[in-house]
XYZ file of C-alpha atoms in Angstrom:
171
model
C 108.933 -111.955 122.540
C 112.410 -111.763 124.104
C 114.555 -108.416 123.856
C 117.807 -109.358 122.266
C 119.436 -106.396 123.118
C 118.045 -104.455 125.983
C 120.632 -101.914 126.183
C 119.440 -100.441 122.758
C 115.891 -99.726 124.425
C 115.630 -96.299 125.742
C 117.321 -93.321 125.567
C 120.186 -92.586 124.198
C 123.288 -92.135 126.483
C 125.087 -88.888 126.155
C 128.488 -88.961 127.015
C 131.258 -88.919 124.793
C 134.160 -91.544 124.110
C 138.033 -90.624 125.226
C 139.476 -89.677 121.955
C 142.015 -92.394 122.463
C 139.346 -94.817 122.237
C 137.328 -92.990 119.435
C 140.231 -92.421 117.347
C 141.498 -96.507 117.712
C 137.774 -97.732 116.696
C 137.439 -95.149 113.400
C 141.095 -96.858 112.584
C 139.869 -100.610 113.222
C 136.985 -99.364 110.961
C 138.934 -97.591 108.370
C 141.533 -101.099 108.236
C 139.184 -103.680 108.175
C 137.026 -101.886 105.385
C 137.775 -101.337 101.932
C 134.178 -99.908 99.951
C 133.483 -96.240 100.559
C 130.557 -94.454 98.773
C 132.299 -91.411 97.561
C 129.832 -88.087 97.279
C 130.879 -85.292 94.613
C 128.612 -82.000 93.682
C 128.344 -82.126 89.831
C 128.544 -79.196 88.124
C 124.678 -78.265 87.997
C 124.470 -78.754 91.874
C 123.675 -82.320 91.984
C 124.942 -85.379 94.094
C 126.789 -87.545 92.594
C 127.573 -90.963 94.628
C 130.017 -93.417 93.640
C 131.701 -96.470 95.362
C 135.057 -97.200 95.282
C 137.461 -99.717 96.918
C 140.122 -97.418 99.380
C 143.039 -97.553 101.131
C 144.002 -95.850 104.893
C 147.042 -94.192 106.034
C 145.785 -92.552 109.355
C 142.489 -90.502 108.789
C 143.011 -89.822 105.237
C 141.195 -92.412 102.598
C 142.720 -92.661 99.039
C 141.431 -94.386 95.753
C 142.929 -94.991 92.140
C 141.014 -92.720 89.597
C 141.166 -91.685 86.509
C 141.547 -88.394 85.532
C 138.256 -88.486 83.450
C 135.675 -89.628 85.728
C 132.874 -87.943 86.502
C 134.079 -87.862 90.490
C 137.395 -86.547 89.463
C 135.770 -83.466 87.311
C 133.885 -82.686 90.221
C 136.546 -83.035 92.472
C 138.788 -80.158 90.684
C 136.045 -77.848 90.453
C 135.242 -78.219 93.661
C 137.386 -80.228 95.992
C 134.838 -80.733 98.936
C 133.864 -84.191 99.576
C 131.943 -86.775 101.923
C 133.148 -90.583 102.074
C 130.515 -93.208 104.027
C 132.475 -96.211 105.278
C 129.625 -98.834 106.860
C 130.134 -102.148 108.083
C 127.992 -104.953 107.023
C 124.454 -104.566 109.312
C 122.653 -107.667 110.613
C 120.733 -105.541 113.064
C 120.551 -102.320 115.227
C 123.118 -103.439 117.351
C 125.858 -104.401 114.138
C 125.172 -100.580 112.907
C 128.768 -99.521 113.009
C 130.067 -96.478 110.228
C 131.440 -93.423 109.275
C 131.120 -90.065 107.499
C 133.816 -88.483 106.165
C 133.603 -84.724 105.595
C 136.774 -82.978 103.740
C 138.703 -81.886 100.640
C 139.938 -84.335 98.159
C 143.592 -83.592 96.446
C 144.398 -85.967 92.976
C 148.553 -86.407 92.877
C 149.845 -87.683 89.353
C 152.291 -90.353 89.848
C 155.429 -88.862 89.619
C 154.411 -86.586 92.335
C 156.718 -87.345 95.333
C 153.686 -86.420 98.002
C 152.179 -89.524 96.135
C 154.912 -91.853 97.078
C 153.672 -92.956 100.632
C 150.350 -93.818 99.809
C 151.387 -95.813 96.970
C 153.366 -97.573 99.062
C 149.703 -98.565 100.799
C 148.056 -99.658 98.079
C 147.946 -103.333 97.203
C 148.022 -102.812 93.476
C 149.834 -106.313 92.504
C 146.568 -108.602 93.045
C 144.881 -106.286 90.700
C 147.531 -106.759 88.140
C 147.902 -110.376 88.932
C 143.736 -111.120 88.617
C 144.064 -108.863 84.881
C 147.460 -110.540 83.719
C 149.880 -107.608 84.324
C 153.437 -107.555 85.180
C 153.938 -106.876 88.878
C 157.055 -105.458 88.226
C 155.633 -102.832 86.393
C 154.032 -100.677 89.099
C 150.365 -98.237 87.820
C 150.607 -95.184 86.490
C 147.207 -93.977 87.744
C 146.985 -91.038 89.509
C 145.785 -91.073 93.538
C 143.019 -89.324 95.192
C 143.508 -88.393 99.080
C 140.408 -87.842 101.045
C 141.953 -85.494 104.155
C 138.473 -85.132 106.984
C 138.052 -82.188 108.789
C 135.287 -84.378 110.735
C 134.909 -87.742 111.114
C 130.982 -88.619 112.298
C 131.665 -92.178 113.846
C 128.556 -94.368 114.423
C 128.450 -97.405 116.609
C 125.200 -98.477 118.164
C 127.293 -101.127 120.495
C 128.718 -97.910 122.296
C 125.318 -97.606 123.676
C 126.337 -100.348 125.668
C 129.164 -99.322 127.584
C 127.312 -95.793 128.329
C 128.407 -94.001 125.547
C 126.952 -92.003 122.541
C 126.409 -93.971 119.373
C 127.019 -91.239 117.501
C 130.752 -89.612 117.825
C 132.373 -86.486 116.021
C 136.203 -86.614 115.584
C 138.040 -83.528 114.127
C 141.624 -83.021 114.231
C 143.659 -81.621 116.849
């Protein structure tokens, strides 16, 4: 049977990526996604996992939510979070991904920290597709995932000599 990809076989290489170059392909990953599996810690110590579609400015992720979800509860008692961002995987070689690790903040939308990342979000489709007026901007309040880490996973690394697995933390 032929080896599709002989640079996966072996050991793992061990050297890691320029942060110019790591930081560009978490970005490409970050822009050209939009579903993130959100993790919370409910209040009796459990995980609690929930996708939602996010937005990018930089590093940071950000989501609507509402102020009485289950994530957002979580979220104010205890604002530590992790965000997995994964690419769609046809095989070893496609596994591309992140992990988030960081605090969460919720700004109400008359906050003017908010203001920026509204300006990200593409919030008319939505109110096109449920027959709102896109002059009338949300009123929903916005969640900011900020990472202290950032554990970057790309199998096709492996081919140019490099880790798959990458840590990025802010300088």
């Amino acid at each position: 049977m032929p080896i599709t990809n002989p640079w996966l076989a072996g050991p793992s290489p061990d050297r890691d990526l320029p942060r110019e170059q790591l930081e560009e392909r978490i970005l490409n990953l970050l822009s050209t996604h939009n579903l993130a599996v959100i993790a919370t810690v409910n209040r009796n110590g459990s995980p609690a996992a929930t996708p939602v579609r996010y937005f990018s400015l930089g590093f940071e992720i950000f989501y609507t939510s509402w102020n009485t979800s289950v994530k957002s509860g979580n979220l104010r008692r205890d604002p530590r979070v992790s965000a997995g961002i994964a690419a769609p995987l046809v095989g070893q070689a496609s596994s591309r991904g992140a992990q988030l690790f960081g605090t969460a903040r919720t700004l109400e939308r008359g906050d003017p920290e908010v203001e920026p990342y509204w300006d990200a979000v593409r919030w008319q489709a939505d109110h096109v597709e449920r027959g709102k007026p896109v002059d009338e901007p949300p009123m929903d309040p916005l969640t900011i995932i900020t990472p202290t880490r950032i554990l970057y996973t790309e199998q096709w690394l492996r081919r140019t000599g490099y880790r798959p697995r990458q840590t990025w933390r802010p300088e």
